[in-house]
Short mmCIF file of C-alpha atoms in Angstrom, two decimals:
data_model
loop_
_atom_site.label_atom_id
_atom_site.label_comp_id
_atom_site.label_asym_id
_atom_site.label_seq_id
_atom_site.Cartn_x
_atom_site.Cartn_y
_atom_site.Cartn_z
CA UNK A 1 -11.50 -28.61 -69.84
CA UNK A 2 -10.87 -24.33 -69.35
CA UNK A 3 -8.54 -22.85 -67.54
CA UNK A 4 -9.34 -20.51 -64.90
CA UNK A 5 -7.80 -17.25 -66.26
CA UNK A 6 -9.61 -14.96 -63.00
CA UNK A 7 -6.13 -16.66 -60.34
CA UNK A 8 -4.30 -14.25 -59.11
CA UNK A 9 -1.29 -15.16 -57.00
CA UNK A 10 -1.05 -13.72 -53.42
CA UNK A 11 1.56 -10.36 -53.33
CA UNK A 12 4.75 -11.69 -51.56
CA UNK A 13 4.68 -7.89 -50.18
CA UNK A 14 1.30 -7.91 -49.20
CA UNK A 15 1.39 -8.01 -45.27
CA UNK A 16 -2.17 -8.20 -44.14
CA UNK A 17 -2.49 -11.60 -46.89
CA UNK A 18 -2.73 -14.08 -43.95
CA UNK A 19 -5.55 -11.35 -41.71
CA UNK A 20 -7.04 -9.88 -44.82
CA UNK A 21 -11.28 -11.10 -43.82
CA UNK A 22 -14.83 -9.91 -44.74
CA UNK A 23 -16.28 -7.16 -42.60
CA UNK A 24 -18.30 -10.22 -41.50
CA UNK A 25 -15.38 -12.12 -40.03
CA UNK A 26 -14.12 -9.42 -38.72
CA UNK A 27 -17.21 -9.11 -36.64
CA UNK A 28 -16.72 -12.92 -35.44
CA UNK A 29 -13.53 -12.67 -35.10
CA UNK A 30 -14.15 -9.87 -32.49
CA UNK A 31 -17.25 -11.29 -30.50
CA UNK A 32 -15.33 -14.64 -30.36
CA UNK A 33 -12.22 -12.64 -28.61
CA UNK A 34 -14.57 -10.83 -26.63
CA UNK A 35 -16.39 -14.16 -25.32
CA UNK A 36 -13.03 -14.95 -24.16
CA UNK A 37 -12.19 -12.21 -22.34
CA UNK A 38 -15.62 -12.08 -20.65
CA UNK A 39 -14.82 -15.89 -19.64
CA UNK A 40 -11.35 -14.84 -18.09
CA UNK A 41 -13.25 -12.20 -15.99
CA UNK A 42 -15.85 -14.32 -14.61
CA UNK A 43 -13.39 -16.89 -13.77
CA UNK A 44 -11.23 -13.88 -11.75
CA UNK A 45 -14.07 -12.59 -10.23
CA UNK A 46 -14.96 -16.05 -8.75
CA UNK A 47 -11.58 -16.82 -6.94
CA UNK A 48 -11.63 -12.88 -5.76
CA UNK A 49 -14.55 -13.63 -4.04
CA UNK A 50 -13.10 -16.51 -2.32
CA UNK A 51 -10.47 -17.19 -1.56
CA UNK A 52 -8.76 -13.66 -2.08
CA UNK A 53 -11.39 -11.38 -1.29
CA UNK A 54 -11.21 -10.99 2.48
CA UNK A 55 -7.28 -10.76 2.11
CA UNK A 56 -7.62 -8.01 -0.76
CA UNK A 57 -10.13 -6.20 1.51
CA UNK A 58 -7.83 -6.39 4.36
CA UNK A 59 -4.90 -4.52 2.35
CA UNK A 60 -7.42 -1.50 1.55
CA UNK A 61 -9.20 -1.56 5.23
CA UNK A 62 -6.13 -2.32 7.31
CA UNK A 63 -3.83 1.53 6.68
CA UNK A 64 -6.56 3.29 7.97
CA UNK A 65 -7.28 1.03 10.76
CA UNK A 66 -4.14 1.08 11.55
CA UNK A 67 -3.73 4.72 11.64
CA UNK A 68 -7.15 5.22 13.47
CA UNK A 69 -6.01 2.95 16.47
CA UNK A 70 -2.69 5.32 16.54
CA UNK A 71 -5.27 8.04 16.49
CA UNK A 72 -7.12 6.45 19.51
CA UNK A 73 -3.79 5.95 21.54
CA UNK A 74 -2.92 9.36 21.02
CA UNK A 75 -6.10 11.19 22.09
CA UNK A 76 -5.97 8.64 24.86
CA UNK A 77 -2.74 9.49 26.05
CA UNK A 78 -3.70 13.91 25.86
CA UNK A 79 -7.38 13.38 27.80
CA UNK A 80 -5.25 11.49 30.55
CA UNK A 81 -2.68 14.48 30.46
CA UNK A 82 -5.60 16.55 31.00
CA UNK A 83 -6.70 14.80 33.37
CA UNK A 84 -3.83 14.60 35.69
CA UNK A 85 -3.39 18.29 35.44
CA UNK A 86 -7.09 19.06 36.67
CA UNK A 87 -6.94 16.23 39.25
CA UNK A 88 -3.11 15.98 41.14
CA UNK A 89 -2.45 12.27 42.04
CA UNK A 90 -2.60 10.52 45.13
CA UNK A 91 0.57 10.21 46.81
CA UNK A 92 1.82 6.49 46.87
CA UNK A 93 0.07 4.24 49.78
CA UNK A 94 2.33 2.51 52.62
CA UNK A 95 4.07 -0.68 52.08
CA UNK A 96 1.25 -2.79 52.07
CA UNK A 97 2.98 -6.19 52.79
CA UNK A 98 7.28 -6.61 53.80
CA UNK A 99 8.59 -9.83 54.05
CA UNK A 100 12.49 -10.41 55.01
CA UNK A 101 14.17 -13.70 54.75
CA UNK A 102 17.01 -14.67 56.55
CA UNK A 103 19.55 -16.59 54.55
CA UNK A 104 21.02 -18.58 57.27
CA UNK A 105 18.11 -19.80 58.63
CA UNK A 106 16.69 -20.67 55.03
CA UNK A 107 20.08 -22.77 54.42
CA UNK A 108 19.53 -24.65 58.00
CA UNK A 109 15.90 -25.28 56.84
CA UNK A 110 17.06 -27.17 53.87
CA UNK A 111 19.81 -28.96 55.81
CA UNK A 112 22.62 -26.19 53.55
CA UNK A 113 25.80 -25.17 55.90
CA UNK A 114 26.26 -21.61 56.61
CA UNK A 115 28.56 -19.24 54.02
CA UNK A 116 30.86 -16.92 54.90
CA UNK A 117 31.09 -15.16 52.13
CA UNK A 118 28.12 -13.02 50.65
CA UNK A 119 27.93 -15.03 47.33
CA UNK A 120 25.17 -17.71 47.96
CA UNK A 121 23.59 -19.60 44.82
CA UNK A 122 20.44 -20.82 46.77
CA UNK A 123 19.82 -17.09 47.63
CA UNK A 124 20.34 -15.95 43.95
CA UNK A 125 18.22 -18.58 42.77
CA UNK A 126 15.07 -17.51 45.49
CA UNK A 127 15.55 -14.32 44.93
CA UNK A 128 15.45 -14.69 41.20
CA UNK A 129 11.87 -17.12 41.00
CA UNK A 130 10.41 -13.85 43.92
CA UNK A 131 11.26 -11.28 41.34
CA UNK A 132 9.85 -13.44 38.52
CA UNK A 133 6.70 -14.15 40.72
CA UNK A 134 6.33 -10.78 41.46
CA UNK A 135 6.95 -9.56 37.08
CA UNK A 136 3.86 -11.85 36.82
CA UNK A 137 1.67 -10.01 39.83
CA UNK A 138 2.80 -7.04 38.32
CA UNK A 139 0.83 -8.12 35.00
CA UNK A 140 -2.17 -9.48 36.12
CA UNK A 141 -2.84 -7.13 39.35
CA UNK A 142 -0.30 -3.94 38.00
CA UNK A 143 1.25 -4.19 41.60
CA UNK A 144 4.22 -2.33 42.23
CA UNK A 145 7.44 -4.17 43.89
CA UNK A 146 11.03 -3.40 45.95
CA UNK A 147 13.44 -6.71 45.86
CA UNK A 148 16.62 -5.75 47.87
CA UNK A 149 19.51 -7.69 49.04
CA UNK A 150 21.13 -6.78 52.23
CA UNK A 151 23.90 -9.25 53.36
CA UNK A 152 22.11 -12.62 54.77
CA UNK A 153 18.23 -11.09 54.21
CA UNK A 154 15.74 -10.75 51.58
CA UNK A 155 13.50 -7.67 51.76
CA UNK A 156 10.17 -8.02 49.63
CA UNK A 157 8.41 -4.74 49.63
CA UNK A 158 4.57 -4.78 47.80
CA UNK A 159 2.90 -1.89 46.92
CA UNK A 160 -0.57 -1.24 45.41
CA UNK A 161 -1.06 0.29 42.19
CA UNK A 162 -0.64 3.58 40.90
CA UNK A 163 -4.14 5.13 40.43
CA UNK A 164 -3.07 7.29 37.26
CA UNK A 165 -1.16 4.05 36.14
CA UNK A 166 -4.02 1.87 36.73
CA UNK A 167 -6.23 3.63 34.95
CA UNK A 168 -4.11 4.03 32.05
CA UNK A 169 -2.87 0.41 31.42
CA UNK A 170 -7.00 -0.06 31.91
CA UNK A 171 -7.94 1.98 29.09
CA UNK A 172 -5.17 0.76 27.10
CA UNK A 173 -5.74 -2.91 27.26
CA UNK A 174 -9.70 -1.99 26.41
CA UNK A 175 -8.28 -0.12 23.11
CA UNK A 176 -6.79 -3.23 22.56
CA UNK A 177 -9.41 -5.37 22.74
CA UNK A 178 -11.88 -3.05 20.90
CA UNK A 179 -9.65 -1.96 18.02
CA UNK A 180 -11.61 0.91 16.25
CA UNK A 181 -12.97 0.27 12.70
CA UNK A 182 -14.48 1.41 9.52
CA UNK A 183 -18.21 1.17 10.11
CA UNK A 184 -20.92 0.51 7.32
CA UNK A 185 -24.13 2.77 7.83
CA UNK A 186 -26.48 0.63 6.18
CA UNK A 187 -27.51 -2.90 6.02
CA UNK A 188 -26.37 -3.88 2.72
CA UNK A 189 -23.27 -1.66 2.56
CA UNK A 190 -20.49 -4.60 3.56
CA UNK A 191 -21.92 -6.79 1.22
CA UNK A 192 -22.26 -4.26 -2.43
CA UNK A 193 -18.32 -3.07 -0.90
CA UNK A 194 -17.05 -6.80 -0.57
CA UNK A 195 -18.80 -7.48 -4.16
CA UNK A 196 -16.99 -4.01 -5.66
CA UNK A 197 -13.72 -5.29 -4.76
CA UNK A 198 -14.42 -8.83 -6.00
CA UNK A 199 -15.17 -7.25 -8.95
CA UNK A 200 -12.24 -4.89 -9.26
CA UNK A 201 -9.35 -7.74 -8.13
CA UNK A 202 -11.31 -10.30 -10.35
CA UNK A 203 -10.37 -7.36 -13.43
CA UNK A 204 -7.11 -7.10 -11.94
CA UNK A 205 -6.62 -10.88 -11.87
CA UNK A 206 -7.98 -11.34 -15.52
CA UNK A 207 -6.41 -8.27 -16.82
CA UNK A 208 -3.26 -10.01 -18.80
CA UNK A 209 -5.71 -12.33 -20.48
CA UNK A 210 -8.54 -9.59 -21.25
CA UNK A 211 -5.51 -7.64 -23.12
CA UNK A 212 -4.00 -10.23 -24.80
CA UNK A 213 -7.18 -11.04 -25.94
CA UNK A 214 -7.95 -7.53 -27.58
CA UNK A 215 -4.65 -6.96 -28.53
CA UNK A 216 -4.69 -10.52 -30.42
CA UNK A 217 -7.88 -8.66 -32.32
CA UNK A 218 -6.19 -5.26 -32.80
CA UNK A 219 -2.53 -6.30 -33.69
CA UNK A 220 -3.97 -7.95 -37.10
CA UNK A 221 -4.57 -4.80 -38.41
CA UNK A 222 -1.32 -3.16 -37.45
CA UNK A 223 2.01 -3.09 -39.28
CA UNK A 224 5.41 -4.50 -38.05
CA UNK A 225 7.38 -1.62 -36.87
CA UNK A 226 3.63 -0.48 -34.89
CA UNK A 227 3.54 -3.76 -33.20
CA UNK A 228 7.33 -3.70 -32.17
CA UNK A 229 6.28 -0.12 -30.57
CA UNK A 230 3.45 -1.66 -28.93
CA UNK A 231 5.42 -4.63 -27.27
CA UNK A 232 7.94 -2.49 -26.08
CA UNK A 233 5.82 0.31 -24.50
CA UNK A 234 2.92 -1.80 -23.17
CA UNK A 235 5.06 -4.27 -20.54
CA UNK A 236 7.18 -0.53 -19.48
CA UNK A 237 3.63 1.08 -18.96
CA UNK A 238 2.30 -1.48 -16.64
CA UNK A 239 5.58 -1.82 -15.02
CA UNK A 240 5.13 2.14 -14.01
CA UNK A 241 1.32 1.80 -13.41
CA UNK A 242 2.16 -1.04 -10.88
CA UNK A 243 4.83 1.24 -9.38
CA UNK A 244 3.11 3.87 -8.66
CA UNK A 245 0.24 1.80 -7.38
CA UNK A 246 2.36 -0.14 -4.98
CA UNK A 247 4.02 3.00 -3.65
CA UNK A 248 0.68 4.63 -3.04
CA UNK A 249 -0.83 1.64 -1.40
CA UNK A 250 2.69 0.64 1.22
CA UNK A 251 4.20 4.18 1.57
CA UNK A 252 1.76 6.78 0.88
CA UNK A 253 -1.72 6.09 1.70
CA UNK A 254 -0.38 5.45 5.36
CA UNK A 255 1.04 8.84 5.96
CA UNK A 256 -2.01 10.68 4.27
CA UNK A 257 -4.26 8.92 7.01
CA UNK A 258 -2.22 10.35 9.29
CA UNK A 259 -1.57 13.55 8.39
CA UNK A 260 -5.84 13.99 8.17
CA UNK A 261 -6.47 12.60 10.96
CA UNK A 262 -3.90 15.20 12.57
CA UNK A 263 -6.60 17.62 11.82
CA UNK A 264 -9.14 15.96 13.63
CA UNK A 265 -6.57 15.83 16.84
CA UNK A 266 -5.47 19.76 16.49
CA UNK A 267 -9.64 20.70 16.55
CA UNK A 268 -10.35 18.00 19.18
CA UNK A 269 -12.79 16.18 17.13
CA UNK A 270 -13.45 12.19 16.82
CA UNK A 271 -13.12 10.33 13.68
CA UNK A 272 -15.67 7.93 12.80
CA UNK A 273 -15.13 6.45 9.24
CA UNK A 274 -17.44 5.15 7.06
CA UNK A 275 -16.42 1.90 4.66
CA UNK A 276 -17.86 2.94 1.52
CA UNK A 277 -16.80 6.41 1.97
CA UNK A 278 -12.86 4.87 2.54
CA UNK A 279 -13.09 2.51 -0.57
CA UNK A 280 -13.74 5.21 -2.52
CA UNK A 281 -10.70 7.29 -1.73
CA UNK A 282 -8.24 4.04 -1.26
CA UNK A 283 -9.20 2.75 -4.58
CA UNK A 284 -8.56 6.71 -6.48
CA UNK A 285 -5.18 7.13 -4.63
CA UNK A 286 -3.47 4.12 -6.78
CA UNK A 287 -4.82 4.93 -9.69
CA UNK A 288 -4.15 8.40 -9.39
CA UNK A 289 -0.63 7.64 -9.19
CA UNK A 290 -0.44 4.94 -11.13
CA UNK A 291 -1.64 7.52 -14.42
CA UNK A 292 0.95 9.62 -12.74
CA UNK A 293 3.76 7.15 -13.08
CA UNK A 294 3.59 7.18 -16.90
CA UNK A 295 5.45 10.87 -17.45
CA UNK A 296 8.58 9.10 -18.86
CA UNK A 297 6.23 7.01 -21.51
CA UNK A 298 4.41 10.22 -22.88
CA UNK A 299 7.94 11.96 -22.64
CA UNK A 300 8.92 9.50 -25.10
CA UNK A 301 6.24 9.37 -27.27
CA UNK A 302 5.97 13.31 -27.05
CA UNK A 303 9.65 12.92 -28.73
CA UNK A 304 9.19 10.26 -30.99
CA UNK A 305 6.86 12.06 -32.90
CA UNK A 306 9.21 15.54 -33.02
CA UNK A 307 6.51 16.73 -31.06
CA UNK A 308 9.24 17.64 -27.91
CA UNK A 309 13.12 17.41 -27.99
CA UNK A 310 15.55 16.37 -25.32
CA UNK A 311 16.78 19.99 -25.21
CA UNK A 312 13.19 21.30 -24.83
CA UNK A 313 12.99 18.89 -21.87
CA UNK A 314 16.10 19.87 -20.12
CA UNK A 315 15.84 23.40 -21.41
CA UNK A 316 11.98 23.98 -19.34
CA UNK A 317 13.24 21.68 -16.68
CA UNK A 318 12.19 24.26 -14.15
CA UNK A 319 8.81 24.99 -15.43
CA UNK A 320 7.98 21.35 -15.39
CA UNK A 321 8.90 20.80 -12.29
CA UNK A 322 6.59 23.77 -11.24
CA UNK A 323 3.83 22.27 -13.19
CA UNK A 324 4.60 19.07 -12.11
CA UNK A 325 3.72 20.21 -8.46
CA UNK A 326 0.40 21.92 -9.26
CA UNK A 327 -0.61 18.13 -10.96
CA UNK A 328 0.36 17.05 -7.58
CA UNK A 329 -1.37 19.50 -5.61
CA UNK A 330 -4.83 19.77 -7.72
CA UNK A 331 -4.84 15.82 -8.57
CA UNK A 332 -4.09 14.35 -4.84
CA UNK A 333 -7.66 13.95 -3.05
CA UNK A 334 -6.01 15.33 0.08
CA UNK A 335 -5.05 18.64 1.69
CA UNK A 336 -2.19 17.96 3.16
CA UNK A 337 1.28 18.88 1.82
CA UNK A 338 2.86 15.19 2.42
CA UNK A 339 0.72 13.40 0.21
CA UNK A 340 1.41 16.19 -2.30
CA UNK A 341 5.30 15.97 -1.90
CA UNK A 342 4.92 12.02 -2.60
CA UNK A 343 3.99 12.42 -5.59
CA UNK A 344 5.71 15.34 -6.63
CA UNK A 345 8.80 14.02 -6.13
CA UNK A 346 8.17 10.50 -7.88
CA UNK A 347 7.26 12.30 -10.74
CA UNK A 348 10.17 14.54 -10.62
CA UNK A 349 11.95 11.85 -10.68
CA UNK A 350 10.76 10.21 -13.45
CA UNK A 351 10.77 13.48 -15.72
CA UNK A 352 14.73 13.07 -15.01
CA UNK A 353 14.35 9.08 -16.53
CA UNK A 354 12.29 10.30 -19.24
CA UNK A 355 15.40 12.80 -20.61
CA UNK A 356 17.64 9.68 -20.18
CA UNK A 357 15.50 6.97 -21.91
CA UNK A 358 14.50 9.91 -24.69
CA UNK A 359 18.56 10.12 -25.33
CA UNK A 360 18.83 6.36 -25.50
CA UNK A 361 16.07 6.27 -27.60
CA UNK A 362 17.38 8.37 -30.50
CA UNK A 363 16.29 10.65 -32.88
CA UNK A 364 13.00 11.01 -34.13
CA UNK A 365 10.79 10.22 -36.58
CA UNK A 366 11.79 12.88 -39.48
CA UNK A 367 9.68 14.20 -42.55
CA UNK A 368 11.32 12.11 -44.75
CA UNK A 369 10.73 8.96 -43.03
CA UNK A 370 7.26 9.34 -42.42
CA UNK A 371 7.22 10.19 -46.51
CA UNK A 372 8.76 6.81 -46.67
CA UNK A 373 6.34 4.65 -44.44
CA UNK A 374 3.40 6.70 -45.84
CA UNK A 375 5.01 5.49 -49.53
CA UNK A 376 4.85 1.93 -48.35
CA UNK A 377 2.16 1.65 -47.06
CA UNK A 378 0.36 2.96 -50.70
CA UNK A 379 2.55 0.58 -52.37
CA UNK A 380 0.87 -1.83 -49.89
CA UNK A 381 -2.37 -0.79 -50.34
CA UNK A 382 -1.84 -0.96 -54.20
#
């Protein structure tokens, strides 16, 4: 019976002994993470398509639509202005109908005394169901009304509508009904939109389990200290991206549909708005801002690596503001100066947070200690 003298025990300091593979099982390893992450797609893809696809596509169609019917009102409102000052307005008909009620005679109908004083609940109470009669004519038929008490009478005065006023409350109730809306020029261009956002909320949905899934891959291969770097940047990265996208989404992208269309109102011209056309720019906006939203992170990181100091930062404070607001200008898909200033000033902001969270974070990494790691990790290697 021999010995086998070729055992070698594992290295205590070794820290890739548990991950250490063949080049051929690290090629398994990665198509078996990958199959995973592919699976967690489809399966967000499939409930983006139903159930939260029309709702998704509702949050990206409705700011515009919103703003276009504001749009509508608004042009609405300046063509009847124009209107009225071509064409003066009829002066008011007569009275077309006056009715007077006597309050004795209406107590002696329904077997009531006479009052002496003026106070009289039973009048009150008729005159109060006329005026509501007459709130509910004015509704339906837009007829104008004069209730007045005058000691023991009632006078009822009717009146028929105001032309202008007619037509106005008209064309209002028919914007109503017919709500303008993003319109699709081609036959299949709802359906290849509705299957583009499926696709993109489906990669939102899935997004936790397609990184976890790569990082579980990549975070073998990495050492301690890079993986405690890693878990604290990653979460504080998406909590910016999501920041910035939410702001863009609820605050911004609002206001920049306004202040465009405003352009169309000052030159007089329609807006008719194409879907596809509308996905494209509410889908860059978010992301746009969402990259924007990570100053503080490459702050720190700039630091970290003694690329930048904290007195560098508050040193150049005014130049990167200035910079700051060319990014804003160039990057924003709009002209306007609001959407500009919304993003500006975020980011301003956050240059301000990155100075604080570079102070908290300390100094950086000096020579000597990357000498150090780059000693361990030939020691490791070894």
């Amino acid at each position: 019976m021999s010995n086998n003298t070729n055992y070698e025990a594992p290295d205590p300091e070794d820290m890739f002994a548990e991950t250490r593979m063949s080049f051929g099982d690290h090629i398994e390893e990665l198509r078996w993470h990958l199959i995973q992450a592919i699976k967690g797609l489809v399966i967000g893809m499939v409930i983006s398509i139903w159930p939260l696809g029309p709702y998704v596509l509702a949050i990206i169609v409705d700011p515009v639509e919103d703003q276009l019917f504001a749009f509508e009102k608004r042009k609405l409102k300046a063509d009847l202005e124009k209107a009225k000052a071509r064409n003066p307005g009829i002066p008011r008909p007569e009275v077309t109908d006056e009715i007077e009620f006597n309050r004795d005679e209406i107590r002696a109908k329904l077997g009531l005394p006479p009052l002496q004083n003026a106070e009289d609940p039973v009048l009150d109470k008729m005159v109060h169901g006329f005026e509501k009669t007459l709130e509910e004519l004015e509704v339906r038929y837009l007829l104008e009304k004069d209730v007045r008490r005058r000691g023991n009478f009632i006078n009822l005065k009717v009146y028929f509508p105001n032309t202008e006023r007619l037509v106005a409350q008209i064309q209002e109730q028919t914007l109503e009904v017919s709500r303008p809306r993003l319109k699709t020029m081609h036959i299949t261009e709802a359906f290849f939109v509705y299957f583009k956002i499926s696709l993109m909320t489906g990669l939102v949905l899935s997004s936790p389990w397609v990184f976890y899934q790569i990082w579980a891959f990549i975070a073998a291969g990495l050492y301690p200290h890079e993986r405690r770097l890693v878990n604290v940047y990653l979460p504080f990265s998406l909590f910016l991206f999501l920041s910035g996208v939410i702001l863009c989404q609820f605050f911004v992208m609002p206001r920049a549909v306004a202040a465009m269309l405003w352009f169309n109102e000052w030159l007089g011209m329609d807006a008719d708005l194409r879907l596809n056309e509308w996905l494209g720019f509410a889908l860059m906006m978010p992301i746009v801002f969402g990259l924007s939203f990570q100053t503080p992170l490459v702050m720190m990181f700039a630091h970290k690596i003694g690329v930048l100091s904290v007195k560098m930062y508050r040193d150049h404070r005014r130049i990167a503001w200035f910079v700051m607001a060319i990014f804003a200008a160039v990057i924003t898909p709009t002209v306007d100066p609001w959407t500009m200033l919304f993003l500006w000033f975020p980011m301003g902001a956050l240059y301000e947070l990155g100075i604080l969270l570079c102070v908290y974070q300390g100094d950086s990494w000096t020579t000597t200690e990357w000498e150090q790691e780059e000693k361990s990790n030939e020691l490791v290697e070894v």
